XYZ file of C-alpha atoms in Angstrom:
542
model
C 17.327 -28.317 44.265
C 19.195 -25.078 44.023
C 16.960 -21.071 43.607
C 17.597 -20.632 40.288
C 16.668 -23.998 39.028
C 13.154 -22.454 41.471
C 12.388 -19.557 40.069
C 13.182 -19.882 36.621
C 11.312 -18.400 34.378
C 8.287 -20.043 32.406
C 9.771 -18.993 28.389
C 13.740 -20.440 29.111
C 14.661 -22.811 26.771
C 15.306 -26.444 26.782
C 17.610 -27.788 26.237
C 16.916 -31.225 24.824
C 18.724 -31.570 21.444
C 16.796 -30.397 18.742
C 14.236 -32.585 17.805
C 15.082 -34.018 13.751
C 12.117 -33.810 12.387
C 10.971 -30.511 13.930
C 14.906 -29.321 12.930
C 13.281 -29.643 9.046
C 10.022 -29.548 8.932
C 10.542 -26.098 10.735
C 13.126 -26.284 7.229
C 11.073 -26.482 4.881
C 9.103 -24.316 5.546
C 12.188 -21.297 5.250
C 13.010 -22.792 2.526
C 9.300 -22.018 0.979
C 9.953 -18.782 2.556
C 12.257 -17.074 0.977
C 11.876 -19.691 -2.571
C 9.719 -16.263 -4.946
C 12.744 -13.323 -3.234
C 15.231 -16.758 -4.810
C 12.864 -17.842 -7.804
C 13.296 -13.510 -8.472
C 17.154 -13.320 -8.196
C 17.053 -16.488 -10.426
C 14.428 -14.865 -12.823
C 16.414 -11.184 -13.005
C 20.331 -13.179 -13.527
C 18.790 -14.918 -16.336
C 18.935 -11.708 -18.659
C 21.503 -10.452 -21.053
C 24.232 -8.693 -18.515
C 24.308 -6.099 -22.242
C 20.147 -5.510 -21.649
C 20.950 -5.699 -17.695
C 23.274 -3.160 -17.641
C 21.162 -1.093 -19.566
C 18.023 -0.838 -17.491
C 20.523 -0.796 -14.734
C 21.920 2.776 -15.949
C 18.441 3.823 -17.296
C 17.396 7.111 -16.383
C 14.273 6.345 -15.429
C 15.481 3.699 -13.436
C 16.685 6.449 -11.317
C 13.952 8.886 -11.390
C 12.144 6.338 -9.812
C 13.878 5.512 -7.176
C 14.854 9.290 -6.159
C 10.780 9.678 -6.104
C 10.534 6.373 -3.974
C 13.246 7.386 -1.456
C 11.827 10.873 -1.587
C 8.236 9.329 -0.230
C 9.738 6.537 2.088
C 11.318 9.560 3.148
C 8.559 11.741 2.808
C 6.233 10.016 4.841
C 8.723 8.579 8.276
C 9.929 12.782 9.556
C 5.363 13.233 8.817
C 4.464 10.719 10.484
C 6.900 11.367 13.346
C 5.863 14.711 13.367
C 2.196 13.611 14.053
C 2.744 10.713 15.996
C 5.743 11.656 18.713
C 3.586 15.117 20.168
C 0.739 13.533 20.063
C 2.165 10.419 22.044
C 3.156 12.543 24.523
C 0.038 14.330 24.614
C -1.997 11.432 25.694
C 0.503 10.508 28.144
C 2.239 13.370 29.772
C -0.285 16.107 30.143
C -4.516 16.195 31.345
C -6.012 16.459 28.253
C -8.808 16.366 29.129
C -10.544 13.000 27.699
C -7.519 11.505 27.482
C -8.470 7.984 26.726
C -11.051 9.212 23.260
C -8.514 11.266 22.581
C -5.934 7.899 22.079
C -8.562 5.757 20.513
C -8.664 8.821 18.324
C -5.770 9.040 17.521
C -4.774 5.420 16.838
C -7.428 4.210 14.666
C -6.701 5.720 11.070
C -4.622 1.817 10.630
C -7.909 0.782 10.897
C -8.339 1.563 6.945
C -6.515 1.498 4.301
C -4.794 3.851 3.427
C -5.962 2.970 -0.909
C -8.971 3.619 0.580
C -8.510 6.160 2.984
C -6.429 7.962 -0.937
C -10.324 6.981 -2.798
C -11.625 9.572 -0.737
C -8.942 12.334 -1.270
C -9.076 12.369 -4.544
C -13.129 12.942 -4.776
C -13.264 15.328 -1.704
C -9.764 17.884 -3.098
C -8.994 16.493 -6.627
C -10.488 19.661 -9.156
C -14.110 20.942 -9.136
C -13.837 18.236 -5.644
C -16.637 18.348 -3.390
C -13.981 20.797 -1.072
C -13.486 22.954 -3.028
C -17.637 22.759 -4.343
C -17.736 23.844 -0.818
C -14.970 27.036 -1.347
C -16.260 28.006 -4.413
C -18.728 30.514 -2.339
C -15.547 32.590 -0.285
C -14.149 32.674 -4.307
C -12.069 29.815 -4.317
C -11.293 28.788 -7.103
C -8.876 26.375 -7.660
C -7.631 23.785 -5.369
C -3.838 22.650 -5.002
C -3.629 19.585 -7.853
C -3.352 16.106 -4.917
C -2.387 14.400 -7.194
C 1.440 12.614 -7.396
C 4.766 12.020 -4.251
C 4.040 14.852 -2.175
C -0.490 13.984 -1.849
C 1.380 10.188 -2.169
C 3.144 11.175 0.495
C -0.274 13.122 3.267
C -2.029 10.681 2.442
C -0.265 7.844 3.619
C 1.864 9.926 6.348
C -2.398 10.374 7.195
C -3.221 5.669 8.058
C 0.551 5.531 8.903
C 1.524 7.696 12.023
C -0.542 5.175 14.667
C 2.391 2.211 13.830
C 4.486 5.723 15.546
C 2.444 7.062 17.979
C 1.226 2.932 19.392
C 4.317 2.509 19.686
C 5.937 5.386 21.331
C 2.604 5.531 24.244
C 3.949 1.765 25.375
C 7.898 2.953 25.825
C 5.892 6.604 27.611
C 4.580 3.912 30.460
C 6.421 1.664 30.513
C 8.927 4.605 31.221
C 10.681 5.162 34.977
C 9.611 9.232 35.197
C 11.629 9.035 38.376
C 14.742 9.628 35.854
C 12.228 13.064 34.752
C 12.047 14.473 37.682
C 15.740 13.558 38.841
C 16.410 15.742 35.596
C 13.525 18.792 36.385
C 15.622 18.880 39.818
C 18.069 19.420 38.451
C 16.078 23.191 36.840
C 15.930 21.215 33.295
C 13.021 22.539 31.504
C 11.136 20.118 29.906
C 12.445 20.747 26.692
C 15.411 19.721 27.961
C 14.466 16.882 30.258
C 12.790 15.764 27.024
C 15.702 15.536 24.923
C 18.380 14.591 27.094
C 16.268 12.416 28.893
C 12.548 10.869 27.379
C 13.650 10.330 24.199
C 16.659 8.395 24.823
C 14.804 6.389 26.859
C 11.692 6.030 24.021
C 14.006 6.134 20.978
C 14.210 2.375 20.694
C 10.369 1.846 20.405
C 10.095 5.290 17.571
C 12.645 3.431 15.188
C 10.581 0.042 15.810
C 7.260 2.353 14.635
C 9.112 4.326 11.818
C 10.326 0.787 10.615
C 6.662 -0.287 9.958
C 6.162 3.906 8.632
C 9.421 3.121 5.929
C 8.181 -0.562 4.936
C 4.709 0.595 4.802
C 5.413 3.298 2.940
C 7.996 1.960 0.395
C 5.642 -0.481 -0.616
C 2.843 0.285 -0.499
C 0.918 0.198 -4.711
C -2.484 1.047 -3.451
C -2.239 5.144 -3.113
C 0.169 5.537 -5.271
C -1.344 3.774 -7.854
C -4.082 6.240 -7.159
C -2.230 9.200 -6.853
C 0.020 8.705 -9.670
C 2.560 8.902 -8.063
C 6.261 7.124 -9.991
C 7.735 4.482 -7.716
C 8.448 1.562 -7.680
C 5.121 0.130 -7.487
C 3.052 1.519 -9.799
C 5.780 1.171 -12.157
C 6.476 -3.110 -11.767
C 2.617 -3.372 -12.026
C 2.561 -1.379 -15.319
C 5.535 -2.558 -16.791
C 4.802 -6.286 -15.691
C 1.267 -5.323 -18.062
C 2.979 -3.700 -20.470
C 5.005 -5.428 -23.715
C 8.504 -6.600 -23.387
C 8.455 -5.255 -20.378
C 9.126 -7.575 -17.764
C 12.832 -7.790 -17.440
C 12.708 -4.177 -16.089
C 10.038 -5.182 -13.713
C 12.295 -7.811 -12.464
C 15.167 -5.507 -12.206
C 13.019 -2.778 -10.635
C 11.322 -5.540 -8.052
C 15.028 -6.557 -7.091
C 16.055 -2.925 -6.647
C 13.034 -2.131 -3.981
C 14.213 -5.127 -2.025
C 17.201 -3.976 -1.400
C 15.276 -0.238 -0.696
C 13.981 -2.402 2.005
C 16.867 -4.539 2.877
C 18.748 -0.758 3.592
C 14.604 0.288 5.312
C 16.329 -2.732 7.599
C 19.663 -1.749 8.354
C 19.072 2.479 8.962
C 16.374 1.161 10.956
C 18.967 -0.664 13.463
C 21.308 2.142 13.487
C 19.289 4.139 14.783
C 17.431 2.493 17.274
C 21.202 1.109 19.182
C 22.991 -1.795 20.945
C 21.620 -0.114 24.111
C 19.397 -1.546 26.461
C 17.433 0.475 28.774
C 16.639 -1.361 31.874
C 15.015 0.727 35.076
C 14.228 -0.618 37.984
C 10.002 -0.512 37.382
C 7.329 -0.060 34.581
C 5.761 3.549 35.115
C 7.777 4.373 38.709
C 7.891 7.403 39.408
C 5.552 10.442 39.733
C 2.426 10.745 38.332
C 3.034 15.143 37.490
C 0.929 15.255 34.049
C 1.583 19.094 32.526
C -1.312 21.193 32.862
C -1.917 22.578 29.914
C -3.738 25.104 30.827
C -5.401 27.120 27.712
C -3.667 25.557 25.545
C -5.436 22.650 26.228
C -8.743 24.048 24.684
C -6.609 23.787 21.037
C -4.361 21.056 21.652
C -8.318 19.115 21.388
C -9.095 21.425 18.440
C -5.009 19.627 16.812
C -6.677 16.224 17.617
C -10.217 16.582 16.854
C -8.881 17.657 13.405
C -7.048 15.103 13.058
C -10.211 12.186 13.345
C -12.241 13.657 10.850
C -9.963 14.269 8.195
C -8.362 10.487 8.205
C -11.611 8.640 9.818
C -15.089 11.298 9.779
C -14.185 12.465 6.235
C -13.307 9.466 4.116
C -16.551 7.396 5.928
C -19.126 10.523 5.234
C -17.699 10.665 1.158
C -18.490 6.765 1.020
C -21.275 6.820 3.386
C -22.750 9.427 0.448
C -21.760 7.103 -2.421
C -24.196 4.592 -1.243
C -26.326 6.436 -0.674
C -26.677 8.781 -4.779
C -24.733 5.500 -7.031
C -26.175 2.521 -6.894
C -28.993 2.895 -8.981
C -28.528 2.114 -12.972
C -24.585 0.419 -11.738
C -23.705 -0.448 -15.738
C -23.713 -4.627 -14.558
C -19.371 -5.006 -14.349
C -19.736 -2.575 -11.280
C -22.756 -3.992 -9.667
C -22.045 -5.346 -5.867
C -22.394 -8.482 -4.742
C -22.082 -10.214 -1.621
C -19.415 -13.323 -3.674
C -16.977 -11.076 -3.700
C -16.981 -10.798 0.270
C -17.484 -14.639 0.246
C -14.023 -14.740 -2.393
C -13.057 -12.472 0.378
C -13.280 -14.372 3.741
C -12.161 -17.948 1.364
C -8.978 -17.060 1.060
C -7.849 -15.201 3.961
C -9.350 -18.086 6.287
C -7.421 -20.168 3.978
C -4.338 -18.369 4.377
C -5.227 -17.500 7.920
C -5.213 -21.653 8.142
C -1.729 -22.804 6.449
C -0.485 -19.778 7.696
C -1.466 -21.388 12.100
C -0.262 -24.154 10.687
C 3.290 -23.318 9.140
C 5.028 -21.417 12.089
C 3.607 -23.489 14.321
C 6.768 -26.180 13.818
C 9.590 -22.487 12.974
C 7.353 -20.763 16.648
C 8.728 -24.019 18.704
C 12.124 -24.707 17.174
C 12.746 -20.920 18.230
C 11.012 -21.027 21.738
C 12.068 -24.005 22.715
C 15.647 -25.160 21.278
C 17.667 -22.243 21.710
C 20.176 -22.318 18.684
C 21.248 -20.748 15.253
C 19.335 -22.971 12.865
C 16.194 -22.315 14.961
C 17.213 -18.105 15.106
C 17.810 -18.674 10.977
C 14.890 -20.636 9.974
C 12.551 -18.314 12.352
C 14.002 -14.628 10.780
C 13.561 -16.027 7.222
C 10.001 -16.128 7.561
C 10.118 -12.433 9.260
C 11.529 -12.034 4.695
C 8.221 -11.974 3.347
C 6.922 -8.763 5.338
C 9.279 -6.944 4.849
C 9.094 -7.635 0.845
C 6.715 -5.386 -0.875
C 3.250 -7.685 -1.260
C 4.355 -6.714 -5.399
C 7.935 -7.230 -5.619
C 5.842 -11.009 -3.960
C 3.232 -11.183 -6.440
C 5.856 -11.082 -9.547
C 7.781 -13.965 -8.552
C 5.285 -15.890 -8.541
C 4.059 -14.987 -11.663
C 6.887 -14.799 -13.434
C 7.435 -19.433 -11.345
C 3.803 -20.403 -11.942
C 3.783 -18.734 -15.909
C 6.780 -20.923 -16.851
C 7.083 -23.593 -14.425
C 3.773 -24.229 -12.464
C 2.673 -26.865 -14.817
C 1.559 -30.124 -14.216
C 1.643 -32.982 -15.814
C -1.056 -35.375 -13.942
C -1.701 -37.684 -17.232
C -5.117 -37.156 -19.187
C -4.991 -33.425 -17.391
C -2.432 -31.184 -16.328
C -2.757 -28.861 -13.651
C -1.441 -25.091 -13.280
C -0.887 -23.492 -10.268
C -0.552 -19.561 -12.070
C -3.810 -17.939 -11.384
C -4.782 -19.960 -8.783
C -6.081 -19.934 -5.236
C -2.963 -22.187 -4.404
C -0.949 -19.965 -5.787
C -2.233 -16.898 -3.663
C -2.822 -18.186 -0.326
C 1.017 -19.143 -0.880
C 1.540 -15.804 -1.555
C -0.653 -13.993 1.442
C 1.737 -16.610 3.793
C 4.201 -15.762 2.973
C 3.356 -12.460 3.252
C 2.160 -12.290 6.436
C 2.775 -14.627 8.627
C 5.744 -13.292 10.435
C 2.196 -12.310 12.355
C 1.421 -15.678 12.921
C 5.282 -16.873 14.438
C 5.750 -14.080 16.055
C 2.233 -14.008 18.090
C 2.567 -18.141 18.616
C 6.264 -17.834 19.948
C 5.042 -15.304 21.976
C 2.363 -17.291 23.613
C 4.944 -21.006 23.849
C 7.903 -18.729 25.923
C 5.025 -17.897 28.485
C 4.865 -22.102 29.147
C 6.521 -23.705 30.645
C 8.919 -25.666 29.740
C 8.713 -28.036 33.598
C 5.490 -29.125 31.877
C 6.938 -30.385 29.038
C 9.130 -33.044 31.017
C 6.912 -33.134 33.267
C 4.823 -34.582 30.364
C 7.610 -36.794 29.778
C 8.089 -38.638 32.986
C 4.757 -39.722 32.211
C 5.457 -41.979 29.955
C 4.300 -39.360 26.773
C 6.440 -39.217 23.761
C 7.591 -35.358 22.162
C 3.837 -35.069 19.798
C 1.582 -36.032 22.232
C 2.755 -34.289 24.348
C 2.657 -31.644 22.944
C -0.829 -31.710 21.037
C -2.653 -32.290 25.234
C -0.079 -29.978 27.276
C 1.557 -27.545 25.302
C -0.498 -26.980 22.782
C -4.465 -26.475 24.746
C -1.604 -23.399 26.632
C -1.282 -21.854 23.427
C -4.249 -21.950 21.940
C -5.661 -18.435 22.299
C -1.961 -17.535 20.404
C -1.991 -19.481 17.335
C -5.930 -18.166 17.361
C -4.802 -14.794 17.531
C -2.415 -14.504 14.568
C -4.241 -16.281 12.435
C -7.373 -13.517 13.497
C -4.302 -11.453 12.391
C -2.763 -12.760 9.072
C -6.813 -12.894 7.706
C -7.750 -9.655 8.691
C -4.131 -8.046 7.357
C -4.309 -11.165 4.201
C -8.366 -9.111 3.693
C -6.301 -5.573 2.734
C -4.061 -6.462 0.516
C -4.228 -5.172 -3.145
C -1.778 -6.139 -5.229
C -0.147 -9.876 -5.062
C -4.778 -10.063 -5.687
C -4.544 -7.936 -8.286
C -2.085 -10.096 -9.865
C -2.548 -13.884 -8.861
C -5.624 -14.079 -8.693
C -7.646 -16.581 -10.617
C -9.526 -15.119 -14.210
C -12.943 -14.119 -12.517
C -12.389 -14.470 -9.107
C -13.245 -11.114 -7.321
C -12.403 -9.947 -4.275
C -13.338 -6.669 -1.982
C -10.388 -5.051 -2.797
C -10.020 -6.279 -6.337
C -13.909 -4.954 -7.097
C -12.545 -1.574 -5.109
C -9.097 -0.971 -7.185
C -11.711 -1.251 -10.977
C -14.020 1.170 -9.679
C -10.797 3.192 -9.487
C -8.963 2.162 -13.164
C -12.813 3.347 -14.330
C -13.289 6.353 -12.683
C -16.499 5.958 -11.172
C -16.405 5.829 -7.223
C -19.266 5.442 -6.297
C -19.808 2.041 -7.267
C -16.151 1.649 -4.454
C -19.159 2.236 -2.053
C -19.667 -0.868 -0.436
C -17.147 -3.045 -0.616
C -14.737 0.170 0.569
C -17.630 0.644 3.908
C -16.825 -3.707 4.734
C -13.614 -3.792 4.238
C -13.498 -0.358 6.714
C -15.627 -2.546 9.334
C -13.309 -4.887 9.054
C -9.484 -3.367 9.348
C -11.581 -2.166 11.824
C -11.543 -5.599 13.423
C -7.774 -6.245 13.506
C -7.379 -2.453 14.976
C -8.869 -4.149 18.014
C -6.416 -7.067 18.404
C -4.388 -4.733 18.272
C -5.443 -2.243 20.818
C -5.692 -5.059 23.310
C -2.286 -6.437 22.609
C -0.384 -3.199 23.648
C -3.851 -2.546 26.344
C -4.883 1.131 24.868
């Protein structure tokens, strides 16, 4: 046996011909995942040309496009300005209680932005909590939090951890000997950062920025709460209005184009270069000494933690203590809401895990263009806003989603199956990514050994491969479960009549202006979302 064979990495791919059954199954999954987008294109293409042209050139359309781009750019830039300095602060300086501040800075990811927006509106609206605090010192009016500027600030406050986590991880892996070399050449710290550090962490910043930009342009709850006229809010309003279906379809397609533009920009910013280092984190451990500035630095971290974590929780707890008497029957809390949320999220997690298996296995074990394309196809749903997926399935379900089974007619519109399908399309990339990584960590020689003992492909997978990749499959399913619990627009559009979940109860309370009745479902959702953050932080070794 050659040395090359002996040192083959565990995740190397086999050169066997692709199994036909696995390929067909993966292709079927990929086709199902792109179906909503395909159907939306079909729905929009059926509109008369003159009407379509009138919709596209409508001044209102240009306004919505401009607002959506401003929101996306504003949130991304503000998140960068918050996250990158904080990553440097907690990795490259001697700030006290570094690990504690790292957790505090990352924790806003545990709170869905629309829940944060709910609390901020209560605190900063006219005659709200903050104005009540400031009136004794002569402040009788605060700037309005409603509109595009308020949505920009709030979404940034709850999405910057995406950039912080990826940037922090890149800084920890970076070879600091290059920084030491630059310092010996008399470059100051700022010059060293721009010439040496920034080029090495730029791909990580771009990756986090992509997540923030996609979140900003696809967020529905926060712009809806703050009445910001962006794509997601307007699509929902047009869908609910009489005769607005065509306009909603074209707005959805434009939103898809915007997300494609975001992906292209991220690829351009990230660049094609690959940064190589001799060893992760090598070099000196000479952190920047902050001196007396460590106190204002800790103050900034504490202020950020208070604004994004402590204040919302205090507000919801105060609502819980003061607003749970004489609750109208339509707003009374029921544990059925929790069960419904867990039920559909669990259903979606199991389906996503099962459907991700063939796609991830084909991509990891068989190096081919086909496997790569099928894997990429499953990621389409993650880049498309939930409201677009939901709207496409609404159009399909309402017009073609009925099946005549003789004595009864079964419809999928506003049913649990179509709701779960939307969740799977939206979040299956989390399961595919986790499962694919797990498969790559299993040495294919174990499969080969089982085959030489007479096991077939299916027996080998069941008895050898699956027990080894099961933790990765479960981790991916857990992420799908926890993100499904927070999904708002697809749930609103596709849920069966009378089917209430935690997010729909929060939405109902906001729509009625009865903030206090959102306290219990919001606090439960914060706890559940915190579990998802635990998984993320463990993966990032924070």
